[in-house]
CSV table of C-alpha atoms in Angstrom, one decimal:
chain,number,residue,atom,x,y,z
A,277,MET,CA,116.8,91.0,45.2
A,278,LYS,CA,117.5,88.6,42.4
A,279,ILE,CA,115.2,89.3,39.4
A,280,SER,CA,112.9,86.5,38.5
A,281,ASN,CA,109.2,86.1,37.6
A,282,LYS,CA,108.5,85.6,41.3
A,283,THR,CA,110.2,88.8,42.4
A,284,LEU,CA,108.9,91.2,39.8
A,285,GLY,CA,106.1,92.4,42.1
A,286,ALA,CA,108.6,93.2,44.9
A,287,MET,CA,111.0,95.4,42.9
A,288,PRO,CA,111.7,98.9,44.1
A,289,ALA,CA,108.9,101.4,43.2
A,290,GLU,CA,111.1,103.4,40.8
A,291,VAL,CA,111.7,100.3,38.7
A,292,SER,CA,109.3,99.7,35.8
A,293,VAL,CA,108.4,96.0,35.4
A,294,PRO,CA,106.4,94.0,32.8
A,295,SER,CA,102.7,94.7,33.1
A,296,TYR,CA,101.8,91.7,30.9
A,297,ASP,CA,101.5,88.1,32.0
A,298,ARG,CA,104.8,86.5,30.9
A,299,SER,CA,103.4,83.0,31.3
A,300,SER,CA,101.0,83.6,28.5
A,301,LEU,CA,103.7,84.7,26.0
A,302,THR,CA,104.4,82.4,23.0
A,303,PRO,CA,107.5,82.6,20.8
A,304,GLY,CA,107.7,84.2,17.4
A,305,ILE,CA,111.3,85.2,17.1
A,306,VAL,CA,114.6,83.4,17.5
A,307,HIS,CA,117.5,85.8,18.0
A,308,ILE,CA,121.1,84.7,17.4
A,309,GLY,CA,123.7,86.7,19.3
A,310,LEU,CA,122.4,87.7,22.7
A,311,GLY,CA,124.7,90.6,23.4
A,312,ASN,CA,123.9,93.9,25.2
A,313,PHE,CA,122.8,95.6,22.0
A,314,HIS,CA,120.0,93.2,21.2
A,315,ARG,CA,118.7,93.3,24.7
A,316,GLY,CA,118.8,97.1,24.8
A,317,HIS,CA,117.3,97.6,21.4
A,318,GLN,CA,115.2,94.9,19.6
A,319,ALA,CA,114.1,93.2,22.8
A,320,TRP,CA,113.1,96.7,24.2
A,321,TYR,CA,111.0,97.5,21.2
A,322,LEU,CA,109.2,94.2,21.6
A,323,HIS,CA,108.8,94.8,25.3
A,324,ARG,CA,107.3,98.2,24.6
A,325,LEU,CA,104.7,96.5,22.3
A,326,MET,CA,103.9,93.9,25.0
A,327,GLN,CA,103.4,96.7,27.5
A,328,GLN,CA,100.7,98.0,25.2
A,329,GLY,CA,98.9,94.6,25.0
A,330,LEU,CA,100.4,93.8,21.6
A,331,ALA,CA,102.7,91.1,20.1
A,332,HIS,CA,102.2,88.6,22.9
A,333,ASP,CA,102.8,85.8,20.3
A,334,TRP,CA,106.1,87.3,19.2
A,335,ALA,CA,108.3,86.5,22.3
A,336,ILE,CA,112.0,86.0,21.8
A,337,ILE,CA,114.0,82.8,22.2
A,338,GLY,CA,117.7,83.5,22.5
A,339,ALA,CA,120.3,81.5,20.7
A,340,GLY,CA,124.0,81.4,20.0
A,341,VAL,CA,126.5,79.3,18.0
A,342,ARG,CA,129.7,79.7,19.9
A,343,PRO,CA,130.7,77.8,23.0
A,344,GLY,CA,131.1,81.0,24.9
A,345,ASP,CA,127.4,81.8,24.4
A,346,ALA,CA,126.6,79.2,27.0
A,347,VAL,CA,127.7,81.6,29.7
A,348,MET,CA,125.1,84.2,28.8
A,349,ARG,CA,122.5,81.4,28.4
A,350,GLU,CA,123.2,80.2,32.0
A,351,ARG,CA,123.0,83.8,33.4
A,352,LEU,CA,119.7,84.6,31.7
A,353,LEU,CA,117.9,81.3,32.3
A,354,ALA,CA,118.8,81.7,36.0
A,355,GLN,CA,116.8,84.9,36.1
A,356,ASP,CA,113.9,83.8,33.8
A,357,CYS,CA,115.5,85.6,30.8
A,358,LEU,CA,114.7,89.0,32.4
A,359,THR,CA,117.0,91.9,31.8
A,360,THR,CA,117.4,95.2,33.7
A,361,LEU,CA,117.8,98.1,31.4
A,362,VAL,CA,119.3,101.3,32.8
A,363,GLU,CA,118.8,104.5,30.7
A,364,LEU,CA,121.6,107.0,31.4
A,365,ASP,CA,120.7,110.6,30.6
A,366,PRO,CA,123.2,113.3,31.6
A,367,ASP,CA,120.6,114.8,33.9
A,368,SER,CA,118.7,111.7,35.1
A,369,SER,CA,118.3,107.9,34.8
A,370,SER,CA,115.5,105.4,34.7
A,371,VAL,CA,115.3,101.7,35.2
A,372,GLU,CA,113.0,99.1,33.7
A,373,ILE,CA,113.0,95.3,33.6
A,374,VAL,CA,112.4,93.9,30.1
A,375,GLY,CA,110.5,90.6,29.8
A,376,SER,CA,110.1,90.0,26.0
A,377,MET,CA,112.6,87.1,26.0
A,378,ILE,CA,111.2,83.8,27.3
A,379,ASP,CA,113.9,81.1,26.7
A,380,PHE,CA,117.4,80.4,25.5
A,381,VAL,CA,118.3,77.5,23.2
A,382,GLU,CA,120.8,75.0,24.4
A,383,ILE,CA,124.3,75.5,22.9
A,384,ALA,CA,125.4,72.4,21.0
A,385,PRO,CA,128.4,71.8,18.7
A,386,SER,CA,126.2,70.9,15.7
A,387,ASN,CA,123.5,73.3,16.5
A,388,GLY,CA,120.7,70.7,16.6
A,389,PRO,CA,118.7,72.5,19.3
A,390,LEU,CA,118.9,75.8,17.4
A,391,ILE,CA,117.8,74.1,14.1
A,392,ALA,CA,114.8,72.6,15.9
A,393,ALA,CA,113.9,75.9,17.4
A,394,MET,CA,113.9,77.7,14.1
A,395,SER,CA,111.9,74.8,12.5
A,396,ASP,CA,109.0,75.4,14.9
A,397,PRO,CA,106.1,76.8,12.8
A,398,ARG,CA,105.5,79.5,15.5
A,399,ILE,CA,108.9,81.1,14.6
A,400,ARG,CA,108.3,83.6,11.9
A,401,ILE,CA,111.5,85.8,12.3
A,402,VAL,CA,115.1,84.8,12.9
A,403,SER,CA,117.1,87.9,13.8
A,404,LEU,CA,120.9,88.2,14.3
A,405,THR,CA,123.5,90.4,15.9
A,406,VAL,CA,126.7,88.6,15.1
A,407,THR,CA,129.0,91.7,14.5
A,408,GLU,CA,129.8,93.4,11.2
A,409,GLY,CA,132.6,91.0,10.4
A,410,GLY,CA,130.5,87.9,11.0
A,411,TYR,CA,128.9,87.5,7.5
A,412,TYR,CA,131.7,85.7,5.6
A,413,ARG,CA,132.5,88.4,3.0
A,414,THR,CA,135.6,89.0,1.0
A,415,GLU,CA,137.3,92.4,1.0
A,416,ALA,CA,135.2,93.3,-2.0
A,417,GLY,CA,132.0,92.4,-0.2
A,418,ALA,CA,131.3,89.2,-2.0
A,419,PHE,CA,130.3,85.9,-0.3
A,420,ASP,CA,133.5,84.1,0.9
A,421,ALA,CA,132.8,80.5,-0.2
A,422,ASP,CA,136.4,79.5,0.6
A,423,HIS,CA,136.2,80.2,4.3
A,424,PRO,CA,136.8,77.0,6.4
A,425,ASP,CA,133.6,77.5,8.3
A,426,ILE,CA,131.6,77.8,5.1
A,427,GLN,CA,133.4,74.8,3.6
A,428,HIS,CA,132.5,72.8,6.6
A,429,ASP,CA,128.8,73.7,6.5
A,430,ALA,CA,128.7,73.0,2.7
A,431,ALA,CA,130.1,69.5,3.3
A,432,HIS,CA,128.1,68.8,6.4
A,433,PRO,CA,124.8,70.6,6.1
A,434,ASP,CA,123.2,68.5,8.9
A,435,ARG,CA,126.0,69.5,11.3
A,436,PRO,CA,126.6,73.2,10.7
A,437,VAL,CA,128.9,75.3,12.8
A,438,THR,CA,127.7,78.7,11.6
A,439,ALA,CA,124.4,80.5,12.3
A,440,PHE,CA,123.8,80.6,8.6
A,441,GLY,CA,124.3,76.9,8.2
A,442,ALA,CA,121.8,76.4,11.0
A,443,MET,CA,119.3,78.7,9.3
A,444,ILE,CA,119.6,76.7,6.1
A,445,ALA,CA,119.0,73.4,7.9
A,446,ALA,CA,115.9,74.9,9.4
A,447,TYR,CA,114.7,76.2,6.1
A,448,ARG,CA,115.2,72.7,4.7
A,449,ALA,CA,113.1,71.2,7.6
A,450,ARG,CA,110.4,73.8,7.1
A,451,ARG,CA,110.1,73.2,3.4
A,452,ALA,CA,109.9,69.4,3.9
A,453,ALA,CA,107.1,70.0,6.4
A,454,GLY,CA,105.2,72.2,4.0
A,455,LEU,CA,105.8,75.3,6.2
A,456,LYS,CA,106.5,78.9,5.1
A,457,PRO,CA,110.1,80.2,5.5
A,458,PHE,CA,110.8,82.6,8.3
A,459,THR,CA,112.1,86.1,7.7
A,460,GLY,CA,115.9,86.6,8.2
A,461,GLN,CA,116.3,90.0,10.0
A,462,CYS,CA,119.8,91.4,10.3
A,463,CYS,CA,120.3,93.8,13.2
A,464,ASP,CA,124.0,94.5,12.7
A,465,ASN,CA,125.6,97.8,11.6
A,466,LEU,CA,126.0,97.0,7.9
A,467,GLN,CA,124.9,98.9,4.9
A,468,ALA,CA,122.3,96.9,3.0
A,469,ASN,CA,122.4,94.5,5.9
A,470,GLY,CA,119.4,92.5,4.7
A,471,SER,CA,121.0,92.0,1.4
A,472,VAL,CA,124.2,90.9,3.1
A,473,LEU,CA,122.4,88.4,5.2
A,474,LYS,CA,120.6,87.0,2.1
A,475,GLN,CA,123.9,86.8,0.2
A,476,THR,CA,125.4,84.7,2.9
A,477,VAL,CA,122.5,82.4,3.4
A,478,VAL,CA,121.7,81.8,-0.2
A,479,GLY,CA,125.3,81.6,-1.2
A,480,LEU,CA,126.0,78.9,1.4
A,481,ALA,CA,122.8,77.0,0.5
A,482,ARG,CA,123.9,76.9,-3.1
A,483,LEU,CA,127.1,75.0,-2.2
A,484,SER,CA,125.1,72.0,-0.9
A,485,ASP,CA,121.5,72.2,-2.1
A,486,PRO,CA,120.9,74.5,-5.1
A,487,ASP,CA,117.2,73.7,-5.1
A,488,LEU,CA,116.8,74.8,-1.5
A,489,ALA,CA,118.8,77.9,-2.3
A,490,GLN,CA,116.4,78.8,-5.0
A,491,TRP,CA,113.4,78.2,-2.6
A,492,ILE,CA,115.0,80.5,0.0
A,493,ASN,CA,115.8,83.1,-2.6
A,494,GLU,CA,112.2,83.1,-3.9
A,495,HIS,CA,110.2,82.7,-0.8
A,496,ALA,CA,112.2,84.0,2.3
A,497,SER,CA,112.6,87.7,3.0
A,498,PHE,CA,115.5,89.6,4.4
A,499,PRO,CA,114.5,93.2,5.1
A,500,GLU,CA,117.0,96.0,5.2
A,501,ALA,CA,117.3,97.8,8.5
A,502,MET,CA,119.2,100.5,10.3
A,503,VAL,CA,119.7,100.2,14.1
A,504,ASP,CA,121.0,102.8,16.5
A,505,CYS,CA,121.5,103.0,20.3
A,506,ILE,CA,124.8,103.3,22.2
A,507,VAL,CA,124.9,100.3,24.5
A,508,PRO,CA,128.2,99.9,26.4
A,509,ALA,CA,129.6,96.6,27.6
A,510,THR,CA,128.6,95.6,31.1
A,511,GLY,CA,131.4,95.8,33.7
A,512,ASP,CA,131.8,96.1,37.4
A,513,ALA,CA,130.5,99.6,37.4
A,514,GLU,CA,127.3,98.6,35.7
A,515,LEU,CA,126.8,95.6,38.0
A,516,ALA,CA,127.4,97.8,41.1
A,517,PHE,CA,124.9,100.4,39.9
A,518,VAL,CA,122.2,97.9,39.6
A,519,ARG,CA,123.0,96.3,43.0
A,520,ASN,CA,122.8,99.7,44.6
A,521,LEU,CA,119.2,99.9,43.3
A,522,GLY,CA,118.5,96.7,45.3
A,523,ILE,CA,118.5,94.5,42.2
A,524,GLU,CA,120.6,91.4,41.6
A,525,ASP,CA,121.0,91.0,37.9
A,526,SER,CA,124.1,89.1,36.4
A,527,ALA,CA,123.6,90.6,33.0
A,528,PRO,CA,122.2,94.2,33.2
A,529,VAL,CA,122.4,96.6,30.3
A,530,THR,CA,123.0,100.3,30.3
A,531,HIS,CA,122.1,102.5,27.4
A,532,GLU,CA,121.7,106.1,26.3
A,533,ASN,CA,118.4,107.9,26.1
A,534,TYR,CA,118.1,107.5,22.3
A,535,ARG,CA,117.0,104.7,20.0
A,536,GLN,CA,116.3,104.5,16.4
A,537,TRP,CA,115.2,101.5,14.2
A,538,VAL,CA,114.4,102.0,10.6
A,539,ILE,CA,113.0,98.9,8.9
A,540,GLU,CA,112.0,97.9,5.4
A,541,ASP,CA,108.5,96.4,5.5
A,542,ASN,CA,109.5,93.1,3.9
A,543,PHE,CA,108.4,90.2,6.1
A,544,CYS,CA,107.3,86.9,4.4
A,545,ALA,CA,105.7,85.5,7.6
A,546,GLY,CA,104.3,88.6,9.3
A,547,ARG,CA,105.9,90.8,11.9
A,548,PRO,CA,105.1,92.6,15.2
A,549,PRO,CA,103.7,96.1,14.7
A,550,TRP,CA,107.1,97.7,15.3
A,551,GLU,CA,105.9,101.1,14.3
A,552,GLU,CA,103.6,101.2,17.4
A,553,ALA,CA,106.8,101.1,19.5
A,554,GLY,CA,108.5,103.9,17.6
A,555,ALA,CA,110.3,102.2,14.8
A,556,THR,CA,110.2,103.7,11.3
A,557,LEU,CA,108.9,101.5,8.5
A,558,THR,CA,110.1,102.8,5.1
A,559,ASP,CA,111.2,101.8,1.6
A,560,ASP,CA,114.2,104.1,1.9
A,561,VAL,CA,116.3,102.5,4.6
A,562,HIS,CA,119.6,103.2,2.7
A,563,SER,CA,119.5,107.0,3.2
A,564,TYR,CA,119.0,106.6,7.0
A,565,GLU,CA,121.7,103.9,7.3
A,566,SER,CA,124.2,105.9,5.2
A,567,MET,CA,123.8,109.0,7.4
A,568,LYS,CA,124.1,106.9,10.6
A,569,ILE,CA,127.0,104.7,9.5
A,570,ARG,CA,129.0,107.5,8.1
A,571,ILE,CA,128.6,110.0,10.9
A,572,LEU,CA,128.2,107.8,13.9
A,573,ASN,CA,130.0,104.5,13.1
A,574,ALA,CA,132.8,106.0,11.1
A,575,GLY,CA,132.9,108.8,13.7
A,576,HIS,CA,133.4,106.2,16.4
A,577,GLN,CA,136.6,105.1,14.6
A,578,VAL,CA,137.8,108.7,14.3
A,579,LEU,CA,137.8,108.8,18.1
A,580,ALA,CA,138.5,105.3,19.4
A,581,ASN,CA,141.9,104.7,18.0
A,582,VAL,CA,143.5,108.0,19.0
A,583,GLY,CA,141.6,107.6,22.3
A,584,GLU,CA,143.2,104.3,23.0
A,585,VAL,CA,146.7,105.5,22.2
A,586,LEU,CA,146.2,108.6,24.4
A,587,GLY,CA,144.7,106.6,27.3
A,588,LEU,CA,141.3,108.2,27.1
A,589,GLU,CA,139.1,105.4,28.6
A,590,THR,CA,135.7,106.3,27.1
A,591,ILE,CA,134.2,108.0,24.1
A,592,ALA,CA,132.9,110.7,26.4
A,593,ASP,CA,136.5,111.2,27.6
A,594,CYS,CA,137.5,111.7,24.0
A,595,MET,CA,134.8,114.3,23.5
A,596,ALA,CA,135.9,116.1,26.7
A,597,ASP,CA,139.4,116.4,25.4
A,598,PRO,CA,139.4,119.7,23.4
A,599,LEU,CA,142.0,118.6,20.9
A,600,VAL,CA,140.4,115.3,20.1
A,601,ALA,CA,136.9,116.8,20.0
A,602,SER,CA,138.2,119.5,17.5
A,603,PHE,CA,139.8,116.8,15.4
A,604,PHE,CA,136.6,114.9,15.3
A,605,HIS,CA,134.5,117.9,14.3
A,606,LYS,CA,136.9,119.0,11.6
A,607,VAL,CA,137.1,115.5,10.0
A,608,GLN,CA,133.3,115.2,10.1
A,609,THR,CA,132.4,118.6,8.7
A,610,GLU,CA,135.1,118.7,6.0
A,611,GLU,CA,135.6,115.1,5.0
A,612,ILE,CA,132.5,113.1,6.0
A,613,LEU,CA,129.4,115.3,5.8
A,614,PRO,CA,130.0,116.2,2.1
A,615,TYR,CA,129.2,112.6,1.3
A,616,VAL,CA,126.0,112.3,3.4
A,617,ASP,CA,122.5,113.2,2.1
A,618,ALA,CA,119.7,114.7,4.2
A,619,VAL,CA,117.0,112.4,5.3
A,620,GLU,CA,113.3,113.3,6.0
A,621,GLY,CA,114.2,116.9,6.8
A,622,ILE,CA,117.2,115.9,8.9
A,623,GLU,CA,120.3,117.8,7.6
A,624,PRO,CA,123.7,116.1,8.0
A,625,LEU,CA,125.0,119.0,10.2
A,626,ASP,CA,122.1,118.7,12.5
A,627,TYR,CA,122.6,115.0,12.8
A,628,LEU,CA,126.3,115.6,13.6
A,629,THR,CA,125.2,118.0,16.4
A,630,LEU,CA,123.0,115.2,17.8
A,631,ILE,CA,125.9,112.7,17.6
A,632,GLU,CA,128.3,115.0,19.3
A,633,LYS,CA,125.9,115.4,22.2
A,634,ARG,CA,125.3,111.7,22.4
A,635,PHE,CA,129.0,110.9,22.4
A,636,ALA,CA,129.7,113.5,25.1
A,637,ASN,CA,127.2,111.9,27.6
A,638,PRO,CA,129.5,111.3,30.6
A,639,LYS,CA,127.1,108.7,32.1
A,640,ILE,CA,127.6,106.4,29.1
A,641,ARG,CA,130.9,104.7,29.8
A,642,ASP,CA,131.3,103.4,26.3
A,643,THR,CA,135.0,102.4,26.3
A,644,THR,CA,137.3,103.2,23.5
A,645,ARG,CA,138.5,99.6,23.6
A,646,ARG,CA,135.0,98.4,22.8
A,647,VAL,CA,134.5,100.9,20.0
A,648,ALA,CA,137.9,100.1,18.6
A,649,PHE,CA,137.3,96.3,18.6
A,650,ASP,CA,137.4,94.7,15.2
A,651,GLY,CA,138.9,97.6,13.4
A,652,SER,CA,139.6,95.4,10.4
A,653,SER,CA,135.9,95.2,9.8
A,654,ARG,CA,134.9,98.7,11.0
A,655,HIS,CA,137.5,100.7,9.1
A,656,THR,CA,136.8,98.7,5.9
A,657,GLY,CA,133.1,98.9,6.4
A,658,PHE,CA,132.7,102.5,7.8
A,659,VAL,CA,135.7,104.7,7.0
A,660,LEU,CA,137.2,103.5,3.8
A,661,PRO,CA,134.0,103.9,1.7
A,662,ILE,CA,134.0,107.6,2.6
A,663,LEU,CA,137.7,107.8,1.7
A,664,ARG,CA,137.0,106.3,-1.7
A,665,ASP,CA,134.2,108.8,-2.3
A,666,ALA,CA,136.4,111.7,-1.3
A,667,ILE,CA,139.1,110.5,-3.8
A,668,ALA,CA,136.6,109.9,-6.6
A,669,LYS,CA,135.1,113.4,-6.1
A,670,ASP,CA,138.5,115.2,-5.7
A,671,GLY,CA,137.6,116.1,-2.1
A,672,LYS,CA,139.6,116.5,1.1
A,673,PHE,CA,140.9,113.4,2.8
A,674,SER,CA,143.9,114.4,4.9
A,675,GLY,CA,142.0,113.8,8.1
A,676,LEU,CA,140.8,110.4,7.0
A,677,ALA,CA,144.4,109.5,6.1
A,678,LEU,CA,145.3,110.6,9.7
A,679,VAL,CA,142.5,108.4,11.1
A,680,GLU,CA,144.1,105.4,9.3
A,681,ALA,CA,147.6,106.4,10.6
A,682,LEU,CA,146.2,106.5,14.1
A,683,TRP,CA,144.7,103.0,13.7
A,684,ALA,CA,148.1,101.8,12.6
A,685,ARG,CA,149.6,103.4,15.7
A,686,MET,CA,147.1,101.8,17.9
A,687,CYS,CA,147.8,98.4,16.4
A,688,PHE,CA,151.4,98.8,17.4
A,689,GLY,CA,150.1,97.5,20.7
A,690,SER,CA,151.1,100.2,23.2
A,691,ARG,CA,149.9,103.6,24.4
A,692,GLU,CA,152.0,106.7,24.5
A,693,ASP,CA,152.4,106.2,28.3
A,694,GLY,CA,154.0,102.8,27.6
A,695,SER,CA,151.1,100.7,28.8
A,696,ALA,CA,150.0,97.8,26.6
A,697,ILE,CA,147.1,97.7,24.3
A,698,LEU,CA,145.9,94.1,24.4
A,699,PRO,CA,144.8,92.2,21.3
A,700,ASN,CA,141.5,93.7,20.1
A,701,ASP,CA,140.8,92.3,16.6
A,702,PRO,CA,140.1,88.9,15.0
A,703,ILE,CA,143.3,89.4,12.9
A,704,TRP,CA,145.3,91.2,15.6
A,705,PRO,CA,148.6,89.2,15.2
A,706,ALA,CA,148.8,90.2,11.5
A,707,LEU,CA,147.8,93.8,12.3
A,708,ASN,CA,150.3,94.1,15.2
A,709,GLU,CA,153.2,92.6,13.1
A,710,THR,CA,152.5,95.0,10.3
A,711,ALA,CA,152.1,98.0,12.6
A,712,ILE,CA,155.5,97.3,14.2
A,713,ALA,CA,157.1,97.0,10.8
A,714,ALA,CA,155.3,100.2,9.6
A,715,ARG,CA,156.9,102.3,12.3
A,716,ASP,CA,160.0,102.4,10.1
A,717,ASN,CA,158.3,101.7,6.7
A,718,PRO,CA,154.8,103.2,6.7
A,719,ALA,CA,154.1,101.9,3.2
A,720,LEU,CA,153.8,98.4,4.7
A,721,TRP,CA,150.5,99.3,6.4
A,722,LEU,CA,148.7,100.3,3.3
A,723,ALA,CA,150.1,97.2,1.5
A,724,GLN,CA,147.6,95.1,3.4
A,725,SER,CA,145.4,94.5,0.3
A,726,ASN,CA,142.8,92.6,2.4
A,727,LEU,CA,142.0,95.9,4.0
A,728,TYR,CA,142.9,98.7,1.6
A,729,GLY,CA,142.6,97.0,-1.8
A,730,GLN,CA,143.5,99.5,-4.5
A,731,LEU,CA,143.7,102.5,-2.2
A,732,ASN,CA,147.4,101.8,-1.8
A,733,ALA,CA,147.9,102.7,-5.4
A,734,HIS,CA,146.5,106.2,-4.9
A,735,GLU,CA,149.7,108.3,-4.7
A,736,ALA,CA,148.2,111.4,-2.8
A,737,PHE,CA,146.5,109.2,-0.1
A,738,ARG,CA,149.6,107.1,0.3
A,739,ALA,CA,151.8,110.2,0.7
A,740,GLN,CA,149.5,111.8,3.3
A,741,PHE,CA,149.2,108.6,5.3
A,742,GLU,CA,152.9,108.1,5.4
A,743,GLN,CA,153.4,111.7,6.4
A,744,TRP,CA,151.0,111.4,9.3
A,745,LEU,CA,152.4,108.1,10.6
A,746,GLN,CA,156.0,109.5,10.4
A,747,LEU,CA,154.9,112.6,12.4
A,748,ILE,CA,153.1,110.5,15.0
A,749,TRP,CA,156.3,108.4,15.6
A,750,ALA,CA,158.7,111.4,15.4
A,751,GLN,CA,156.7,113.4,17.9
A,752,ASP,CA,153.3,112.1,19.1
A,753,CYS,CA,149.6,111.9,18.3
A,754,ARG,CA,148.8,115.3,19.7
A,755,ALA,CA,151.4,116.9,17.5
A,756,ALA,CA,149.7,115.2,14.5
A,757,LEU,CA,146.2,116.4,15.6
A,758,ARG,CA,147.5,120.0,16.1
A,759,THR,CA,149.1,120.0,12.7
A,760,PHE,CA,145.9,118.8,11.1
A,761,LEU,CA,143.8,121.4,12.8
A,762,GLU,CA,146.1,124.1,11.6
A,763,THR,CA,145.7,123.2,8.0
């Protein structure tokens, strides 16, 4: 049965459906970037509030700024913006239909419909999931004012191509109408993600309208947040699973039985009572996000690159491989955990135990390819900061050097069985060309200053990296893992 408002009452008995009247919902949030993570995380938290009779004036309007977003818009509008969520626990599963999203903005080249939606006085939060690499930052983390997209939006503020340019245009319209600004809420895996979003928005606004930039800087808010839930991409298996339940959903979402959302309580135009749905409101988001980003997100990169090269399809497959799992545990305990502080009584080693259990869940088919995507952002954002800490504090970093060598091996573009690894990074051509050259000259990989900065100048790190990459090519990845575990 195709999900829609009309068919909710006829869903199978084991499927939980909205108990609230969706026709009475009014919008309060525009969300840019309607991927699986948003629909399995933020949209779920809001749905949970609505199930309690709360936040009915905070419904979500979906949005996107890329032509490809029109595909998701068409799918969701065809089913009244409903989404089937399937929770996959190793011992059980549950299914619910989430109804907190009520519309999806038309995708247009100059983003006029999006600007109009964000200018609506009912909208008090604009949230985003546009990937870690989508915030126009330099290698050093500064605002990249020279990027062609940014230059376009600065020159044509009424016809922006970026989400941030569209936000600025809406801020301008709201100020002209005497309205308050909305809160900009980043839901991407970035340390200090609210500050990163503010840096991009205010930095871009300054290029075309310094007065508006000052107004945004003084009156808008950009709360820090940490988000966590493993939400795999939807493929044929997920579509078939939902069909076997008797539900026709062209965009279902599977997710693990764990969620966390830690939010700074800094909202200039109000907010839903997120804490009533299980979110943590705190002034110390950084400690939570540091633990999560270093153990979980960096840990994903420890596994995904070697998993791709070895042909291990999912993260759970990696954890089921004794050699790979042992490599993961040793790197974590010896080279990552020393640079993670405890949070609210949660010790880093206890959190690692939780992560290992979550990663090993065989029902979550989180592919190594998905996790390895955009390594140029994920290694620089998640792994290299730990490496810099280890170097600065004279700690161990041989395993982290091996992680980087395994990434270089993956970017070569083939697995050890000879099958091709298809392009999987926004800068894949450059990575692939360098990885091929680095097979004979490993130093070329670390010479990518846009990725490694001054790390290439550290003699001990450079020597360990080159040793690992040479061993990988002389023998294979498993030989490198065994050698590391024997040290």
